[in-house]
CSV table of C-alpha atoms and ligand atoms in Angstrom, one decimal:
chain,number,residue,atom,x,y,z
A,1,MET,CA,129.9,47.8,39.0
A,2,ARG,CA,128.2,51.2,38.7
A,3,ALA,CA,126.3,52.1,35.5
A,4,ASP,CA,128.0,54.6,33.2
A,5,LEU,CA,125.5,57.4,33.1
A,6,ILE,CA,126.4,58.7,29.6
A,7,GLN,CA,126.3,55.1,28.2
A,8,ARG,CA,122.9,54.6,29.8
A,9,LEU,CA,121.7,57.8,28.2
A,10,ALA,CA,123.0,56.7,24.8
A,11,VAL,CA,121.1,53.5,25.1
A,12,ARG,CA,117.9,55.5,25.7
A,13,THR,CA,118.6,57.7,22.7
A,14,SER,CA,119.1,54.8,20.4
A,15,GLU,CA,115.8,53.3,21.6
A,16,ARG,CA,114.1,56.6,20.7
A,17,ALA,CA,115.7,56.5,17.3
A,18,ARG,CA,114.3,53.0,16.7
A,19,ALA,CA,110.8,54.2,17.6
A,20,ASP,CA,110.9,57.1,15.1
A,21,LEU,CA,111.0,59.5,18.1
A,22,LEU,CA,114.4,61.0,17.8
A,23,ARG,CA,114.5,64.8,17.9
A,24,ARG,CA,117.1,67.1,16.4
A,25,ALA,CA,117.3,70.9,16.2
A,26,ARG,CA,117.1,72.1,12.7
A,27,THR,CA,119.4,75.1,11.9
A,28,ILE,CA,117.4,77.9,10.3
A,29,GLU,CA,119.6,80.2,8.2
A,30,HIS,CA,117.2,83.1,7.9
A,31,ALA,CA,113.7,84.2,8.9
A,32,GLU,CA,111.5,86.6,7.1
A,33,GLY,CA,107.8,86.7,8.1
A,34,PRO,CA,106.4,83.3,7.7
A,35,TRP,CA,109.3,82.2,5.5
A,36,LEU,CA,112.3,80.4,6.8
A,37,GLU,CA,115.4,79.4,5.0
A,38,ALA,CA,116.8,76.0,5.9
A,39,SER,CA,119.1,73.6,4.0
A,40,GLY,CA,119.4,76.3,1.4
A,41,ARG,CA,115.7,76.3,0.7
A,42,ARG,CA,112.9,78.8,1.3
A,43,LEU,CA,110.1,77.2,3.3
A,44,LEU,CA,106.6,78.6,4.1
A,45,THR,CA,106.3,77.9,7.8
A,46,PHE,CA,103.3,76.9,9.8
A,47,CYS,CA,104.8,76.0,13.2
A,48,SER,CA,105.9,79.2,14.9
A,49,ASN,CA,104.1,80.6,17.9
A,50,ASP,CA,104.4,84.2,16.6
A,51,TYR,CA,100.6,84.3,16.4
A,52,LEU,CA,100.3,88.1,16.0
A,53,GLY,CA,103.2,88.4,13.6
A,54,LEU,CA,105.1,90.8,16.0
A,55,ALA,CA,108.5,89.1,16.2
A,56,GLN,CA,109.9,91.2,13.3
A,57,HIS,CA,107.8,94.3,13.8
A,58,PRO,CA,109.8,97.5,13.2
A,59,GLN,CA,108.6,99.1,16.4
A,60,LEU,CA,109.9,96.1,18.5
A,61,ILE,CA,113.2,96.2,16.7
A,62,ALA,CA,113.5,99.9,17.1
A,63,ALA,CA,112.8,99.7,20.9
A,64,PHE,CA,115.2,96.9,21.2
A,65,LYS,CA,118.0,98.8,19.4
A,66,ARG,CA,117.4,102.1,21.2
A,67,VAL,CA,117.7,100.5,24.6
A,68,ALA,CA,120.6,98.3,23.6
A,69,ASP,CA,122.4,101.4,22.4
A,70,ASP,CA,121.7,103.3,25.7
A,71,GLU,CA,121.9,100.5,28.3
A,72,GLY,CA,124.0,97.7,26.7
A,73,VAL,CA,123.0,94.1,26.3
A,74,GLY,CA,123.1,92.2,29.7
A,75,SER,CA,121.1,93.4,32.7
A,76,THR,CA,124.2,92.4,34.7
A,77,ALA,CA,122.5,91.1,37.8
A,78,ALA,CA,119.4,89.5,39.3
A,79,HIS,CA,116.3,91.8,39.8
A,80,LEU,CA,116.9,91.9,43.6
A,81,VAL,CA,120.5,92.9,43.3
A,82,CYS,CA,120.8,95.7,40.7
A,83,GLY,CA,119.4,94.1,37.5
A,84,HIS,CA,115.8,95.5,37.8
A,85,ARG,CA,115.8,98.5,35.5
A,86,ARG,CA,113.3,101.1,34.5
A,87,GLU,CA,112.3,99.1,31.4
A,88,HIS,CA,111.4,96.0,33.5
A,89,ALA,CA,109.4,98.1,35.9
A,90,ALA,CA,107.5,99.7,33.0
A,91,LEU,CA,106.8,96.4,31.4
A,92,GLU,CA,105.5,94.9,34.7
A,93,GLU,CA,103.2,97.8,35.1
A,94,ALA,CA,101.9,97.4,31.5
A,95,LEU,CA,101.3,93.7,31.9
A,96,ALA,CA,99.4,94.2,35.2
A,97,GLU,CA,97.2,96.8,33.7
A,98,TRP,CA,96.5,94.7,30.5
A,99,THR,CA,95.5,91.7,32.5
A,100,GLY,CA,93.6,93.6,35.1
A,101,ARG,CA,95.8,92.5,38.0
A,102,GLU,CA,97.3,94.6,40.8
A,103,ARG,CA,100.9,93.6,40.0
A,104,ALA,CA,103.0,91.5,37.6
A,105,LEU,CA,106.4,89.9,38.0
A,106,LEU,CA,108.8,89.1,35.1
A,107,PHE,CA,110.5,85.8,34.8
A,108,SER,CA,113.2,84.8,32.2
A,109,THR,CA,111.1,82.0,30.6
A,110,GLY,CA,107.7,80.5,31.0
A,111,TYR,CA,109.3,77.3,32.2
A,112,MET,CA,111.0,79.2,35.0
A,113,ALA,CA,107.9,81.1,35.9
A,114,ASN,CA,105.8,77.9,36.4
A,115,LEU,CA,108.6,76.2,38.4
A,116,GLY,CA,108.9,79.3,40.6
A,117,VAL,CA,105.2,79.8,41.2
A,118,LEU,CA,104.4,76.2,42.1
A,119,GLN,CA,107.5,75.8,44.3
A,120,ALA,CA,106.6,79.1,46.1
A,121,LEU,CA,103.0,78.2,46.6
A,122,LEU,CA,103.1,74.5,47.3
A,123,GLY,CA,105.0,72.2,49.7
A,124,ARG,CA,105.0,68.6,50.8
A,125,GLY,CA,101.6,67.4,51.8
A,126,ASP,CA,99.8,69.9,49.5
A,127,VAL,CA,97.9,68.7,46.5
A,128,CYS,CA,98.2,70.0,42.9
A,129,VAL,CA,95.4,69.0,40.6
A,130,GLN,CA,96.2,69.4,36.9
A,131,ASP,CA,94.7,68.7,33.5
A,132,LYS,CA,96.4,65.7,31.8
A,133,LEU,CA,97.5,67.8,28.9
A,134,ASN,CA,99.0,70.6,30.8
A,135,HIS,CA,102.4,71.9,29.6
A,136,ALA,CA,105.4,69.9,30.9
A,137,CYS,CA,106.6,72.7,33.1
A,138,LEU,CA,103.4,72.8,35.2
A,139,LEU,CA,103.9,69.1,35.9
A,140,ASP,CA,107.5,69.5,36.7
A,141,GLY,CA,106.7,72.4,39.0
A,142,ALA,CA,104.3,70.3,41.1
A,143,MET,CA,106.9,67.6,41.4
A,144,LEU,CA,109.7,70.0,42.2
A,145,ALA,CA,107.5,71.5,45.0
A,146,GLY,CA,107.0,68.0,46.4
A,147,ALA,CA,103.3,68.3,46.2
A,148,THR,CA,101.0,65.4,45.5
A,149,LEU,CA,100.2,65.6,41.8
A,150,ARG,CA,96.7,64.5,40.7
A,151,ARG,CA,95.9,64.6,37.0
A,152,TYR,CA,92.4,64.7,35.6
A,153,LEU,CA,91.1,63.7,32.2
A,154,HIS,CA,91.6,66.5,29.7
A,155,GLY,CA,89.1,69.3,30.1
A,156,ASP,CA,87.0,67.4,32.7
A,157,ALA,CA,86.1,69.9,35.3
A,158,ALA,CA,83.9,67.4,37.2
A,159,ALA,CA,86.9,65.0,37.5
A,160,ALA,CA,88.9,67.9,38.8
A,161,ALA,CA,86.3,68.7,41.4
A,162,ARG,CA,86.2,65.0,42.5
A,163,GLN,CA,90.0,65.0,42.9
A,164,LEU,CA,89.8,68.1,45.0
A,165,ALA,CA,86.9,66.7,47.1
A,166,GLY,CA,89.0,63.5,47.6
A,167,GLU,CA,91.6,65.6,49.5
A,168,PRO,CA,89.5,67.7,51.9
A,169,GLY,CA,91.4,69.8,54.4
A,170,THR,CA,94.6,69.7,52.2
A,171,ALA,CA,95.8,73.0,50.7
A,172,ALA,CA,95.2,72.7,47.0
A,173,LEU,CA,96.1,74.4,43.7
A,174,LEU,CA,94.3,73.6,40.5
A,175,ALA,CA,96.6,74.5,37.5
A,176,THR,CA,95.5,74.5,33.9
A,177,ASP,CA,96.7,75.7,30.5
A,178,GLY,CA,94.2,78.4,29.3
A,179,VAL,CA,94.6,77.2,25.7
A,180,PHE,CA,96.3,73.8,25.3
A,181,SER,CA,99.6,74.0,23.5
A,182,MET,CA,99.4,70.9,21.3
A,183,ASP,CA,95.6,70.8,20.8
A,184,GLY,CA,94.5,74.4,20.6
A,185,ASP,CA,91.3,73.9,22.6
A,186,ARG,CA,90.4,76.0,25.7
A,187,ALA,CA,90.1,74.9,29.3
A,188,PRO,CA,86.6,74.9,30.8
A,189,LEU,CA,87.6,77.9,32.9
A,190,ARG,CA,84.2,78.8,34.3
A,191,ALA,CA,83.5,75.3,35.4
A,192,LEU,CA,87.0,75.1,37.0
A,193,VAL,CA,86.4,78.3,38.8
A,194,ALA,CA,83.2,76.8,40.2
A,195,SER,CA,85.0,73.7,41.3
A,196,CYS,CA,87.7,75.7,43.0
A,197,ARG,CA,85.2,77.9,44.8
A,198,ARG,CA,83.3,74.9,46.1
A,199,GLU,CA,86.4,73.1,47.2
A,200,GLY,CA,88.3,76.1,48.5
A,201,ALA,CA,91.2,75.5,46.1
A,202,THR,CA,93.3,78.2,44.4
A,203,LEU,CA,93.1,78.4,40.6
A,204,MET,CA,96.2,79.1,38.4
A,205,VAL,CA,95.9,79.6,34.6
A,206,ASP,CA,98.9,79.4,32.2
A,207,ASP,CA,97.8,81.5,29.3
A,208,ALA,CA,100.9,81.1,27.1
A,209,HIS,CA,98.7,80.6,24.0
A,210,GLY,CA,95.8,82.8,24.9
A,211,LEU,CA,97.4,86.1,25.7
A,212,GLY,CA,97.4,88.5,22.8
A,213,VAL,CA,95.1,86.1,20.8
A,214,LEU,CA,91.9,85.9,22.8
A,215,GLY,CA,89.6,88.2,24.8
A,216,PRO,CA,89.0,92.0,24.7
A,217,GLU,CA,92.2,93.8,23.7
A,218,GLY,CA,93.9,90.4,23.6
A,219,ALA,CA,93.9,90.1,27.4
A,220,GLY,CA,93.7,86.4,27.1
A,221,SER,CA,91.4,83.4,27.7
A,222,VAL,CA,90.6,84.4,31.3
A,223,ALA,CA,89.4,87.8,30.2
A,224,GLU,CA,87.5,86.2,27.3
A,225,ALA,CA,85.7,83.9,29.8
A,226,GLY,CA,84.7,87.1,31.7
A,227,LEU,CA,86.8,86.1,34.7
A,228,GLY,CA,88.8,88.4,36.9
A,229,ALA,CA,91.5,88.4,39.5
A,230,HIS,CA,89.1,87.1,42.1
A,231,GLU,CA,88.3,84.0,40.2
A,232,VAL,CA,91.8,83.3,38.7
A,233,PRO,CA,94.1,84.7,41.4
A,234,VAL,CA,97.3,83.3,39.7
A,235,LEU,CA,97.7,84.2,36.1
A,236,MET,CA,100.8,83.3,34.1
A,237,ALA,CA,101.6,83.9,30.5
A,238,THR,CA,104.7,83.9,28.3
A,239,LEU,CA,106.2,86.7,26.1
A,240,GLY,CA,107.7,84.4,23.5
A,241,LYS,CA,104.5,83.5,21.8
A,242,ALA,CA,101.9,86.1,20.6
A,243,LEU,CA,104.1,88.9,21.8
A,244,GLY,CA,107.0,87.8,19.6
A,245,THR,CA,109.8,88.4,22.2
A,246,HIS,CA,111.0,86.2,25.1
A,247,GLY,CA,110.3,85.7,28.8
A,248,ALA,CA,107.2,85.4,30.9
A,249,PHE,CA,105.3,86.9,33.8
A,250,VAL,CA,103.0,86.1,36.6
A,251,ALA,CA,100.2,88.6,37.4
A,252,GLY,CA,98.0,88.7,40.5
A,253,SER,CA,97.5,90.5,43.8
A,254,THR,CA,100.1,92.5,45.6
A,255,GLU,CA,100.2,89.7,48.2
A,256,LEU,CA,100.9,87.1,45.6
A,257,ILE,CA,103.7,89.1,43.8
A,258,GLU,CA,105.3,90.1,47.1
A,259,GLY,CA,105.4,86.5,48.1
A,260,LEU,CA,106.8,85.3,44.8
A,261,THR,CA,109.5,88.0,45.1
A,262,GLN,CA,110.6,86.4,48.4
A,263,PHE,CA,110.1,82.7,47.6
A,264,ALA,CA,110.1,81.9,43.9
A,265,ARG,CA,113.7,80.6,43.5
A,266,THR,CA,113.6,80.9,39.7
A,267,TYR,CA,113.0,84.6,40.1
A,268,VAL,CA,115.4,85.3,42.9
A,269,TYR,CA,118.5,83.4,41.8
A,270,THR,CA,118.7,84.3,38.2
A,271,THR,CA,119.8,87.2,36.0
A,272,ALA,CA,117.1,89.7,35.0
A,273,MET,CA,116.1,89.6,31.3
A,274,PRO,CA,118.0,91.9,29.0
A,275,THR,CA,116.7,95.5,29.3
A,276,ALA,CA,116.3,95.9,25.5
A,277,LEU,CA,114.1,92.8,25.5
A,278,ALA,CA,111.8,94.4,28.2
A,279,ALA,CA,111.6,97.5,26.0
A,280,ALA,CA,110.8,95.5,22.9
A,281,THR,CA,108.1,93.6,24.8
A,282,LEU,CA,106.5,96.8,26.1
A,283,ALA,CA,106.2,97.9,22.4
A,284,ALA,CA,104.6,94.5,21.6
A,285,VAL,CA,102.1,94.8,24.5
A,286,GLN,CA,101.0,98.2,23.1
A,287,LEU,CA,100.5,96.8,19.6
A,288,ALA,CA,98.8,93.7,20.8
A,289,ARG,CA,96.3,95.7,22.8
A,290,THR,CA,95.5,98.3,20.3
A,291,GLU,CA,95.7,96.7,16.9
A,292,SER,CA,92.6,94.5,17.1
A,293,TRP,CA,92.8,94.0,13.3
A,294,ARG,CA,95.5,91.4,14.0
A,295,ARG,CA,93.0,89.3,15.9
A,296,GLU,CA,90.4,89.8,13.2
A,297,LYS,CA,92.8,88.7,10.5
A,298,LEU,CA,93.8,85.7,12.6
A,299,VAL,CA,90.2,84.6,13.0
A,300,ALA,CA,89.7,84.9,9.2
A,301,LEU,CA,92.8,82.8,8.4
A,302,ILE,CA,91.7,80.2,10.9
A,303,ALA,CA,88.3,80.0,9.3
A,304,ARG,CA,89.8,79.7,5.8
A,305,PHE,CA,92.1,76.9,6.9
A,306,ARG,CA,89.3,75.0,8.7
A,307,ALA,CA,86.9,75.3,5.8
A,308,GLY,CA,89.6,74.1,3.3
A,309,ALA,CA,90.7,71.2,5.6
A,310,THR,CA,87.1,70.1,6.2
A,311,GLN,CA,86.6,70.0,2.4
A,312,LEU,CA,89.7,67.8,2.1
A,313,GLY,CA,88.4,65.5,4.8
A,314,LEU,CA,91.5,66.1,7.0
A,315,PRO,CA,91.4,65.0,10.7
A,316,LEU,CA,91.0,68.4,12.2
A,317,ALA,CA,90.9,69.0,16.0
A,318,ALA,CA,88.1,70.9,17.8
A,319,SER,CA,90.0,74.1,18.0
A,320,ASP,CA,89.2,77.7,16.9
A,321,THR,CA,92.6,79.1,18.0
A,322,PRO,CA,95.7,79.5,15.8
A,323,ILE,CA,96.8,76.0,16.9
A,324,GLN,CA,95.2,73.7,14.4
A,325,PRO,CA,96.7,70.2,14.8
A,326,LEU,CA,96.0,67.4,12.3
A,327,LEU,CA,95.9,64.1,14.2
A,328,LEU,CA,97.7,61.4,12.3
A,329,GLY,CA,98.3,58.7,15.0
A,330,ASP,CA,101.6,57.0,14.6
A,331,ALA,CA,105.0,58.8,14.7
A,332,ALA,CA,106.3,57.3,11.4
A,333,GLY,CA,103.2,58.6,9.6
A,334,ALA,CA,103.5,62.1,11.1
A,335,LEU,CA,107.1,62.2,10.1
A,336,ALA,CA,106.3,61.1,6.6
A,337,ALA,CA,103.6,63.7,6.3
A,338,ALA,CA,106.0,66.4,7.5
A,339,ARG,CA,108.6,65.3,4.9
A,340,ALA,CA,106.0,65.3,2.1
A,341,LEU,CA,104.9,68.8,3.0
A,342,GLU,CA,108.5,70.0,3.0
A,343,ALA,CA,108.9,68.6,-0.5
A,344,HIS,CA,106.1,71.0,-1.4
A,345,GLY,CA,108.0,73.9,0.3
A,346,VAL,CA,105.9,73.9,3.5
A,347,LEU,CA,107.4,73.5,6.9
A,348,VAL,CA,105.3,72.0,9.7
A,349,THR,CA,106.9,70.0,12.5
A,350,ALA,CA,105.7,66.5,13.4
A,351,ILE,CA,104.9,66.4,17.2
A,352,ARG,CA,105.3,63.0,18.7
A,353,ALA,CA,105.5,61.3,22.1
A,354,PRO,CA,106.3,62.2,24.8
A,355,THR,CA,105.2,65.7,23.9
A,356,VAL,CA,101.8,64.3,23.1
A,357,PRO,CA,100.4,60.9,24.2
A,358,ALA,CA,101.7,57.8,22.3
A,359,GLY,CA,99.6,57.1,19.3
A,360,GLN,CA,98.5,60.7,19.0
A,361,ALA,CA,101.3,62.0,16.8
A,362,ARG,CA,100.3,65.1,14.8
A,363,LEU,CA,101.2,67.9,12.5
A,364,ARG,CA,100.9,70.9,14.8
A,365,ILE,CA,99.9,73.6,12.3
A,366,THR,CA,99.9,77.1,13.6
A,367,LEU,CA,98.6,80.2,11.9
A,368,SER,CA,100.0,83.7,12.2
A,369,VAL,CA,99.1,87.3,11.2
A,370,ALA,CA,102.3,87.1,9.2
A,371,HIS,CA,100.4,84.7,6.9
A,372,GLU,CA,98.2,85.8,4.0
A,373,GLU,CA,95.2,84.0,2.5
A,374,GLU,CA,97.3,82.7,-0.4
A,375,HIS,CA,99.7,81.1,2.1
A,376,VAL,CA,96.9,79.2,3.7
A,377,ASP,CA,95.7,78.1,0.3
A,378,ARG,CA,99.3,76.9,-0.5
A,379,LEU,CA,99.3,74.9,2.8
A,380,LEU,CA,95.9,73.3,1.8
A,381,ASP,CA,97.3,72.4,-1.6
A,382,ALA,CA,100.3,70.7,0.0
A,383,LEU,CA,98.0,68.9,2.4
A,384,ALA,CA,95.7,67.8,-0.5
A,385,ALA,CA,98.8,66.3,-2.2
A,386,LEU,CA,99.7,64.1,0.8
A,387,PRO,CA,99.5,60.4,0.0
A,388,ARG,CA,96.4,58.9,1.5
A,389,ALA,CA,96.6,55.9,3.8
A,390,GLY,CA,93.1,54.7,3.1
A,391,ALA,CA,90.0,55.7,1.2
A,392,GLU,CA,88.3,56.9,4.3
A,393,ALA,CA,91.3,58.2,6.2
A,394,PRO,CA,93.1,60.9,4.3
A,395,VAL,CA,96.9,61.5,4.9
B,401,PLP,C1,105.7,77.6,25.8
B,401,PLP,C2,105.0,77.3,27.1
B,401,PLP,C3,105.6,77.5,28.3
B,401,PLP,C4,107.0,77.8,28.4
B,401,PLP,O1,107.3,79.1,28.1
B,401,PLP,P1,108.8,79.4,27.7
B,401,PLP,O2,108.9,80.9,27.8
B,401,PLP,O3,109.0,79.0,26.2
B,401,PLP,O4,109.8,78.7,28.6
B,401,PLP,C5,104.8,77.3,29.4
B,401,PLP,N1,103.5,77.0,29.3
B,401,PLP,C6,102.9,76.8,28.2
B,401,PLP,C7,101.5,76.4,28.1
B,401,PLP,C8,103.6,76.9,27.0
B,401,PLP,O5,103.0,76.7,25.8
């Protein structure tokens, strides 16, 4: 007898539920800055990726509306058919200029960008070396490409170099997050560049959480590390985080972009992003580049949170980015802490396995320019009120 696939899935779902690992989408009724309304209550939120507070900026909304009025909603076709509009071209140019690359190519999501790049660059017999804590779509991309995936200990550039050295003569891509999405720390980019140079490997950085937040004019973690297109030839970032819109892009040499245009299947065989979205994103890029007060405010909010959390003896991670996880350990404890915060009117999602390694469940707290100092203080008050598991270990 064949297994019933839906039945088998249901068994796995109930196993997850028993382990406190079930996920469920929460319906948000209304969003206003850092405030969300859910279950009829207004909650102060510390879990969005809208780091620069641009998602509801009037200039983005105006650009979106203007182009929707003029051009409609859907782009009606893939880029290579007739979906590539003036707004897409202008956004690609602006992204290339911002990141100091010759060209940029838009993708509908970051997930698709990474699948497309890895599948275009790699094939069977090639090796893809990745940090253990890379985003899921980088791992999926290497598997989809049929490449041999080797994962090194988080942040360990020497281990990455050893893995590359172990596969001499094989074409190799080293891929890393620039800022790690669940930990908030940065990749050792300069050391990884040195390893790639020594071993003749190509370096790719996914800067989903660095773009807009780090570096001169917010150009990202690669620019912050003083590295250019020569050292990091494949740069990817998303538009749905600090830029407050949706989508992603890859930036690099003309050769890279021309090649992706031919061979990245998630670029070729999909509908171009809505034109109005491209226009709103262009407005976001201009604000992100020029309004450096946003980054300064973010730095101040991060410092205020870390000082307060240190005073409370909370298990802070070594991060100076807007991603400030509190490591709690087991899934049940993280869920209980999230529920207790919500009772205080504060929304932070508990992040559990398999998004993070088992036993490393956490509250992934994120800060945004949409927050004010008093919001951070309110979060700290709510954290201070959490029941303590032991005298030494708060929360
Ligand atoms: C969010 C994220 C992605 C996926 O981007 P989407 O546009 O949300 O699909 C890829 N990489 C990293 C590191 C991310 O944090």
